[in-house]
Short mmCIF file of C-alpha atoms and ligand atoms in Angstrom, two decimals:
data_model
loop_
_atom_site.label_atom_id
_atom_site.label_comp_id
_atom_site.label_asym_id
_atom_site.label_seq_id
_atom_site.Cartn_x
_atom_site.Cartn_y
_atom_site.Cartn_z
CA UNK A 229 194.09 58.93 31.99
CA UNK A 230 196.07 59.97 35.22
CA UNK A 231 193.75 58.35 38.06
CA UNK A 232 192.09 55.47 36.61
CA UNK A 233 189.04 53.20 38.17
CA UNK A 234 188.60 49.99 36.75
CA UNK A 235 185.51 48.02 38.52
CA UNK A 236 185.95 44.43 37.83
CA UNK A 237 189.71 44.73 37.87
CA UNK A 238 190.54 41.56 39.30
CA UNK A 239 188.90 39.84 36.46
CA UNK A 240 190.27 38.40 33.04
CA UNK A 241 189.89 41.41 31.21
CA UNK A 242 190.40 43.85 33.93
CA UNK A 243 193.71 42.65 35.01
CA UNK A 244 195.17 42.90 31.68
CA UNK A 245 193.77 46.37 31.58
CA UNK A 246 195.27 47.48 34.96
CA UNK A 247 198.60 46.34 33.63
CA UNK A 248 198.33 48.01 30.47
CA UNK A 249 197.49 51.34 31.81
CA UNK A 250 199.98 51.12 34.70
CA UNK A 251 202.47 50.25 32.38
CA UNK A 252 201.41 53.84 30.85
CA UNK A 253 202.30 55.71 33.78
CA UNK A 254 198.64 55.71 35.32
CA UNK A 255 197.55 55.61 38.88
CA UNK A 256 195.26 52.28 39.00
CA UNK A 257 192.60 51.48 41.16
CA UNK A 258 190.52 48.14 40.80
CA UNK A 259 187.36 47.82 42.40
CA UNK A 260 185.89 44.27 42.73
CA UNK A 261 184.28 41.81 45.03
CA UNK A 262 186.38 39.03 43.70
CA UNK A 263 183.19 37.05 43.08
CA UNK A 264 184.42 35.36 39.46
CA UNK A 265 187.99 37.35 39.71
CA UNK A 266 190.94 36.54 41.62
CA UNK A 267 193.68 38.57 43.58
CA UNK A 268 196.25 36.31 41.87
CA UNK A 269 195.61 38.09 38.79
CA UNK A 270 196.81 41.30 40.47
CA UNK A 271 199.26 39.57 42.55
CA UNK A 272 202.30 40.95 40.75
CA UNK A 273 201.10 44.34 41.57
CA UNK A 274 201.57 44.06 45.27
CA UNK A 275 204.62 46.38 45.17
CA UNK A 276 203.62 48.68 42.67
CA UNK A 277 202.94 52.22 44.64
CA UNK A 278 200.41 53.57 41.80
CA UNK A 279 197.84 50.52 42.45
CA UNK A 280 195.23 49.45 44.87
CA UNK A 281 192.65 46.93 45.17
CA UNK A 282 189.38 47.73 46.61
CA UNK A 283 187.24 44.85 47.60
CA UNK A 284 183.88 46.05 47.31
CA UNK A 285 180.89 45.55 45.48
CA UNK A 286 180.08 47.84 42.60
CA UNK A 287 176.31 47.99 43.14
CA UNK A 288 177.13 49.94 46.45
CA UNK A 289 177.81 53.60 46.02
CA UNK A 290 181.33 54.70 46.74
CA UNK A 291 183.27 57.84 46.68
CA UNK A 292 186.51 58.09 44.92
CA UNK A 293 188.76 60.78 43.27
CA UNK A 294 189.21 59.66 39.71
CA UNK A 295 189.14 61.03 36.15
CA UNK A 296 188.66 57.65 34.14
CA UNK A 297 186.60 54.71 34.68
CA UNK A 298 186.43 51.42 32.98
CA UNK A 299 183.05 49.70 34.28
CA UNK A 300 183.94 46.33 33.84
CA UNK A 301 182.43 44.64 36.70
CA UNK A 302 180.01 42.00 35.74
CA UNK A 303 180.35 38.05 35.68
CA UNK A 304 180.83 37.37 31.62
CA UNK A 305 180.68 33.37 31.50
CA UNK A 306 176.83 32.27 31.18
CA UNK A 307 177.67 29.64 33.88
CA UNK A 308 178.36 32.49 36.60
CA UNK A 309 176.18 35.00 35.35
CA UNK A 310 173.39 32.43 35.81
CA UNK A 311 174.36 31.16 39.08
CA UNK A 312 172.71 34.38 40.90
CA UNK A 313 171.23 36.14 37.94
CA UNK A 314 169.36 38.56 40.41
CA UNK A 315 172.99 39.76 41.64
CA UNK A 316 173.94 39.87 38.11
CA UNK A 317 170.85 42.06 37.06
CA UNK A 318 172.12 44.40 40.38
CA UNK A 319 175.52 44.50 39.42
CA UNK A 320 174.78 45.44 35.87
CA UNK A 321 172.07 48.30 36.51
CA UNK A 322 173.15 49.46 40.02
CA UNK A 323 176.68 49.53 39.26
CA UNK A 324 175.95 51.60 36.11
CA UNK A 325 174.32 53.98 38.08
CA UNK A 326 176.79 54.30 40.72
CA UNK A 327 179.60 54.71 38.40
CA UNK A 328 177.68 57.27 36.17
CA UNK A 329 176.84 59.20 39.44
CA UNK A 330 180.85 59.05 40.45
CA UNK A 331 181.44 59.93 36.81
CA UNK A 332 179.29 62.66 36.92
CA UNK A 333 180.42 64.17 40.16
CA UNK A 334 184.26 64.07 39.17
CA UNK A 335 183.79 65.32 35.47
CA UNK A 336 185.36 61.90 34.59
CA UNK A 337 184.81 60.00 31.27
CA UNK A 338 183.61 56.47 31.60
CA UNK A 339 183.63 53.37 29.82
CA UNK A 340 181.22 50.70 29.80
CA UNK A 341 181.96 47.20 28.55
CA UNK A 342 178.99 46.00 26.85
CA UNK A 343 178.67 42.76 24.95
CA UNK A 344 177.42 41.36 21.77
CA UNK A 345 174.74 39.56 23.79
CA UNK A 346 172.92 43.03 23.36
CA UNK A 347 172.33 41.47 19.89
CA UNK A 348 170.80 38.02 21.44
CA UNK A 349 170.17 35.71 18.69
CA UNK A 350 170.85 37.69 15.93
CA UNK A 351 168.84 37.98 12.65
CA UNK A 352 171.26 40.23 11.23
CA UNK A 353 174.66 38.76 10.40
CA UNK A 354 177.26 39.73 10.77
CA UNK A 355 175.91 42.29 13.47
CA UNK A 356 176.30 45.91 13.03
CA UNK A 357 175.64 48.62 15.55
CA UNK A 358 172.66 49.79 14.08
CA UNK A 359 170.96 46.27 14.69
CA UNK A 360 168.98 46.12 17.56
CA UNK A 361 168.92 42.80 18.58
CA UNK A 362 166.54 39.78 19.24
CA UNK A 363 166.82 39.32 23.01
CA UNK A 364 164.43 37.20 24.91
CA UNK A 365 163.51 39.00 28.44
CA UNK A 366 162.43 36.06 30.43
CA UNK A 367 165.19 33.23 29.64
CA UNK A 368 168.25 31.94 31.51
CA UNK A 369 170.49 34.66 29.65
CA UNK A 370 168.13 37.57 30.21
CA UNK A 371 169.78 38.62 33.72
CA UNK A 372 172.88 39.09 31.55
CA UNK A 373 171.50 40.55 28.00
CA UNK A 374 168.82 42.78 29.50
CA UNK A 375 170.83 44.11 32.50
CA UNK A 376 173.67 44.97 29.84
CA UNK A 377 171.02 46.67 27.79
CA UNK A 378 169.83 48.94 30.79
CA UNK A 379 173.19 49.79 31.48
CA UNK A 380 173.61 51.15 27.51
CA UNK A 381 170.49 52.87 28.21
CA UNK A 382 171.68 54.50 31.21
CA UNK A 383 174.94 55.56 29.65
CA UNK A 384 173.31 57.14 27.02
CA UNK A 385 170.65 59.05 29.43
CA UNK A 386 173.27 60.12 31.61
CA UNK A 387 175.18 61.64 28.45
CA UNK A 388 171.91 63.43 27.08
CA UNK A 389 170.33 64.61 30.12
CA UNK A 390 173.26 64.95 32.53
CA UNK A 391 176.43 65.68 30.11
CA UNK A 392 178.41 62.61 31.19
CA UNK A 393 181.23 61.63 29.03
CA UNK A 394 180.08 58.27 28.30
CA UNK A 395 181.62 55.47 25.92
CA UNK A 396 180.34 52.24 24.77
CA UNK A 397 181.90 49.05 23.59
CA UNK A 398 180.19 45.99 22.60
CA UNK A 399 182.74 43.29 23.20
CA UNK A 400 182.41 40.03 21.12
CA UNK A 401 184.07 36.85 22.53
CA UNK A 402 187.66 37.29 24.07
CA UNK A 403 189.85 34.67 25.36
CA UNK A 404 193.48 34.62 26.57
CA UNK A 405 195.92 34.17 29.54
CA UNK A 406 194.02 34.42 32.87
CA UNK A 407 190.72 33.30 32.13
CA UNK A 408 189.80 31.35 35.33
CA UNK A 409 190.05 27.53 34.60
CA UNK A 410 186.68 27.16 36.08
CA UNK A 411 185.17 30.09 34.25
CA UNK A 412 182.55 27.78 32.16
CA UNK A 413 183.39 29.41 28.84
CA UNK A 414 183.95 27.49 25.76
CA UNK A 415 187.71 28.10 25.17
CA UNK A 416 188.79 27.53 28.74
CA UNK A 417 186.53 24.61 28.95
CA UNK A 418 188.25 23.09 25.83
CA UNK A 419 191.68 23.86 27.07
CA UNK A 420 191.38 22.37 30.55
CA UNK A 421 189.57 19.48 29.65
CA UNK A 422 192.49 18.72 26.81
CA UNK A 423 195.21 19.26 29.30
CA UNK A 424 193.60 17.33 32.09
CA UNK A 425 192.70 14.32 29.66
CA UNK A 426 188.85 14.65 30.14
CA UNK A 427 186.37 14.70 27.17
CA UNK A 428 185.66 17.93 25.40
CA UNK A 429 182.25 18.94 25.91
CA UNK A 430 180.28 20.59 22.75
CA UNK A 431 177.09 21.87 23.54
CA UNK A 432 174.73 21.07 20.66
CA UNK A 433 175.99 19.67 17.34
CA UNK A 434 178.83 22.28 17.74
CA UNK A 435 177.68 24.01 14.53
CA UNK A 436 177.11 27.27 16.23
CA UNK A 437 179.62 29.78 15.57
CA UNK A 438 181.40 32.35 17.38
CA UNK A 439 184.41 34.89 16.45
CA UNK A 440 186.98 35.26 19.02
CA UNK A 441 189.14 37.95 19.96
CA UNK A 442 192.67 37.68 21.53
CA UNK A 443 192.94 39.88 24.92
CA UNK A 444 195.58 42.04 23.91
CA UNK A 445 193.92 43.29 20.75
CA UNK A 446 190.77 43.90 22.78
CA UNK A 447 192.74 46.23 25.46
CA UNK A 448 194.07 48.14 22.41
CA UNK A 449 190.80 48.96 21.23
CA UNK A 450 189.34 49.74 24.96
CA UNK A 451 192.37 52.06 25.16
CA UNK A 452 191.98 53.84 21.80
CA UNK A 453 188.38 54.08 22.57
CA UNK A 454 188.65 55.81 25.72
CA UNK A 455 191.27 58.40 23.99
CA UNK A 456 189.23 59.24 20.93
CA UNK A 457 187.61 62.46 21.94
CA UNK A 458 184.04 63.07 20.73
CA UNK A 459 183.08 59.41 20.05
CA UNK A 460 180.52 57.77 22.34
CA UNK A 461 179.74 54.58 20.64
CA UNK A 462 178.21 52.30 20.68
CA UNK A 463 181.22 50.45 18.85
CA UNK A 464 181.61 46.87 17.98
CA UNK A 465 185.18 45.37 19.14
CA UNK A 466 185.94 41.75 18.52
CA UNK A 467 187.62 39.48 15.72
CA UNK A 468 185.41 39.03 12.76
CA UNK A 469 187.34 35.45 11.92
CA UNK A 470 184.05 33.31 12.26
CA UNK A 471 184.39 29.60 13.20
CA UNK A 472 182.18 26.77 14.56
CA UNK A 473 182.80 25.08 17.96
CA UNK A 474 183.68 21.96 16.80
CA UNK A 475 186.36 23.50 14.76
CA UNK A 476 187.50 24.89 17.84
CA UNK A 477 187.48 21.64 19.65
CA UNK A 478 189.54 20.27 16.87
CA UNK A 479 191.97 23.02 16.98
CA UNK A 480 192.40 23.07 20.79
CA UNK A 481 193.21 18.95 20.70
CA UNK A 482 195.79 19.65 17.70
CA UNK A 483 197.58 22.11 19.66
CA UNK A 484 197.76 20.51 22.96
CA UNK A 485 198.44 16.79 21.19
CA UNK A 486 195.76 15.45 23.58
CA UNK A 487 194.16 12.43 22.77
CA UNK A 488 190.79 13.62 24.82
CA UNK A 489 187.56 12.63 23.07
CA UNK A 490 184.86 14.95 21.80
CA UNK A 491 181.19 14.33 23.69
CA UNK A 492 178.04 16.03 22.96
CA UNK A 493 175.89 17.65 25.62
CA UNK A 494 172.39 19.64 25.57
CA UNK A 495 172.66 22.90 23.87
CA UNK A 496 171.61 25.68 26.53
CA UNK A 497 168.41 27.52 25.95
CA UNK A 498 168.69 30.57 24.01
CA UNK A 499 172.47 30.01 23.07
CA UNK A 500 173.12 32.37 19.99
CA UNK A 501 173.32 30.33 16.82
CA UNK A 502 175.80 32.55 15.15
CA UNK A 503 177.76 35.58 16.02
CA UNK A 504 180.20 37.67 14.24
CA UNK A 505 181.00 41.51 14.40
CA UNK A 506 181.08 43.66 11.86
CA UNK A 507 183.86 46.25 12.96
CA UNK A 508 183.78 48.60 10.02
CA UNK A 509 183.15 51.31 12.67
CA UNK A 510 185.89 50.53 15.07
CA UNK A 511 188.40 50.64 11.76
CA UNK A 512 187.03 53.78 10.77
CA UNK A 513 186.65 55.78 14.08
CA UNK A 514 189.57 54.10 16.31
CA UNK A 515 191.89 52.89 13.34
CA UNK A 516 191.99 49.32 15.10
CA UNK A 517 191.42 45.73 13.83
CA UNK A 518 192.86 42.67 15.47
CA UNK A 519 196.06 41.41 14.84
CA UNK A 520 196.56 38.18 16.60
CA UNK A 521 194.83 35.46 14.95
CA UNK A 522 192.95 32.38 16.50
CA UNK A 523 196.03 29.86 16.13
CA UNK A 524 198.27 32.50 17.68
CA UNK A 525 195.93 33.30 20.43
CA UNK A 526 195.07 29.93 21.31
CA UNK A 527 198.72 28.67 21.47
CA UNK A 528 199.45 31.87 23.93
CA UNK A 529 196.46 30.70 25.90
CA UNK A 530 197.24 27.04 26.06
CA UNK A 531 201.04 27.92 27.38
CA UNK A 532 199.37 30.03 30.19
CA UNK A 533 197.09 27.28 31.10
CA UNK A 534 199.94 24.82 31.19
CA UNK A 535 201.77 26.85 33.42
CA UNK A 536 198.81 27.75 35.72
CA UNK A 537 197.46 24.08 35.86
CA UNK A 538 201.36 22.56 36.02
CA UNK A 539 200.58 20.11 33.41
P1 NAD M 1357 185.60 38.11 34.56
O1 NAD M 1357 184.29 37.59 35.36
O2 NAD M 1357 186.76 37.56 34.61
O3 NAD M 1357 185.37 39.48 35.17
C1 NAD M 1357 184.74 40.27 35.79
C2 NAD M 1357 185.18 40.64 37.07
O4 NAD M 1357 183.92 41.51 37.64
C3 NAD M 1357 185.22 39.71 38.24
O5 NAD M 1357 186.76 40.28 39.03
C4 NAD M 1357 184.37 39.70 39.19
O6 NAD M 1357 184.96 39.71 40.61
C5 NAD M 1357 183.90 41.24 39.23
N1 NAD M 1357 182.46 41.42 39.61
C6 NAD M 1357 181.41 40.86 39.39
N2 NAD M 1357 180.53 41.02 40.15
C7 NAD M 1357 180.71 42.27 40.90
C8 NAD M 1357 180.16 43.17 41.79
N3 NAD M 1357 178.95 43.33 41.75
N4 NAD M 1357 181.21 44.14 42.32
C9 NAD M 1357 182.38 44.45 41.81
N5 NAD M 1357 183.02 43.54 41.13
C10 NAD M 1357 182.25 42.54 40.57
O7 NAD M 1357 184.87 38.55 33.27
P2 NAD M 1357 185.91 39.11 32.12
O8 NAD M 1357 185.78 38.21 30.89
O9 NAD M 1357 187.21 39.96 32.33
O10 NAD M 1357 184.66 40.27 31.57
C11 NAD M 1357 184.95 41.54 32.24
C12 NAD M 1357 183.78 42.80 31.44
O11 NAD M 1357 183.68 42.42 30.17
C13 NAD M 1357 182.44 42.15 31.75
O12 NAD M 1357 181.45 43.34 32.29
C14 NAD M 1357 181.61 41.13 30.85
O13 NAD M 1357 180.55 41.49 30.89
C15 NAD M 1357 182.39 42.25 29.67
N6 NAD M 1357 182.64 41.14 28.31
C16 NAD M 1357 183.37 40.49 28.44
C17 NAD M 1357 183.45 39.64 27.25
C18 NAD M 1357 184.42 38.13 27.42
O14 NAD M 1357 184.46 37.61 26.18
N7 NAD M 1357 185.68 38.16 27.95
C19 NAD M 1357 182.50 39.51 26.00
C20 NAD M 1357 181.66 40.77 26.25
C21 NAD M 1357 181.97 41.35 27.37
N1 UDP M 1358 180.29 25.67 24.46
C1 UDP M 1358 180.39 24.38 24.36
N2 UDP M 1358 180.91 23.61 25.29
C2 UDP M 1358 181.65 24.45 26.52
C3 UDP M 1358 181.24 25.99 26.94
C4 UDP M 1358 180.51 26.37 25.96
O1 UDP M 1358 180.42 24.07 23.20
O2 UDP M 1358 182.07 23.55 27.39
C5 UDP M 1358 179.46 26.45 23.59
C6 UDP M 1358 178.36 27.29 24.00
O3 UDP M 1358 177.13 26.88 23.91
C7 UDP M 1358 178.43 28.30 22.71
C8 UDP M 1358 179.78 28.57 22.68
O4 UDP M 1358 180.46 27.39 23.18
O5 UDP M 1358 177.44 28.00 21.90
C9 UDP M 1358 180.23 29.81 23.48
O6 UDP M 1358 180.04 29.63 24.89
P1 UDP M 1358 180.55 30.71 25.83
O7 UDP M 1358 179.98 30.23 27.39
O8 UDP M 1358 182.18 30.62 25.70
O9 UDP M 1358 180.36 32.13 25.33
P2 UDP M 1358 178.75 32.31 24.85
O10 UDP M 1358 178.02 31.54 24.61
O11 UDP M 1358 178.23 33.91 25.82
O12 UDP M 1358 179.06 33.49 23.52
#
């Protein structure tokens, strides 16, 4: 990894990945249209000579000289990816094609940030990589889920038919510092609400489960995946510790010391009822498992939001 392109590099995960790779001596180019990311996430790199931010749409072809590509460009929060669903699908599909073409031209290795959403509302629990999923093709989440599934297919076909060195990681819910306060995902919503004295909005009865991975653990897994030769994945990356959204709200209230109330709002359509990764494959092939538990990760994330929100 000497010359790395990170699409979506101004976003939450992309900016942490840029920091990590610059710290290891790489030259890093971030390509981002700044739709859900922010140049503020990269502002501390303004004087770094090995860093460059290109403001561009990944759905438009681009010529660059790189040896490693991390393809992260795509809104990740349901609120944002449903805002312009056609753009979301274009970003996933055309973005994957453009980046795979670029990888082929450069002989580069390319990693796709796929998602646990490829499993949809799963009938298999916990989810293993061998499970093909339960996904609605025509629902509110389909632009994201099916876009990411199509991108996985493109990665597999470019590997089989054109010999491109591809890698697929299926990321389960990840949280941490630098999430946008207006991101709309549950961790950022609850923390912003708790810190600003607003009601915490639980969708449905709060019994739906997720398992959240702290960002540093996720970045470690992505870097290990890129460095593990002859392993294309797909591989699940996430923290298998599972809890429901009511428990999460209670933890956020406890850790912030907030007196906000919990209120209940309608559950969005196709919202998966349960989600938890089986990470046996990541343990075996990457020697990886998460180290930062939910309590520690939430405390670090709350501290970051407090600084940014000035509360
Ligand atoms: P994010 O929204 O913070 O980052 C996405 C970045 O992509 C943003 O900077 C945005 O401006 C950029 N982007 C969006 N559309 C673009 C386009 N057409 N051209 C160029 N840039 C574009 O989200 P994140 O949490 O950092 O997610 C990064 C990647 O990881 C996404 O592909 C997402 O699907 C995947 N992922 C994230 C999670 C998670 O829990 N964070 C879970 C599963 C998968
Ligand atoms: N959620 C919630 N309140 C919020 C935002 C989200 O209860 O303010 C719920 C949402 O319905 C889902 C879970 O929290 O069941 C995780 O939502 P998020 O958008 O973070 O991620 P995803 O649904 O993509 O896993």
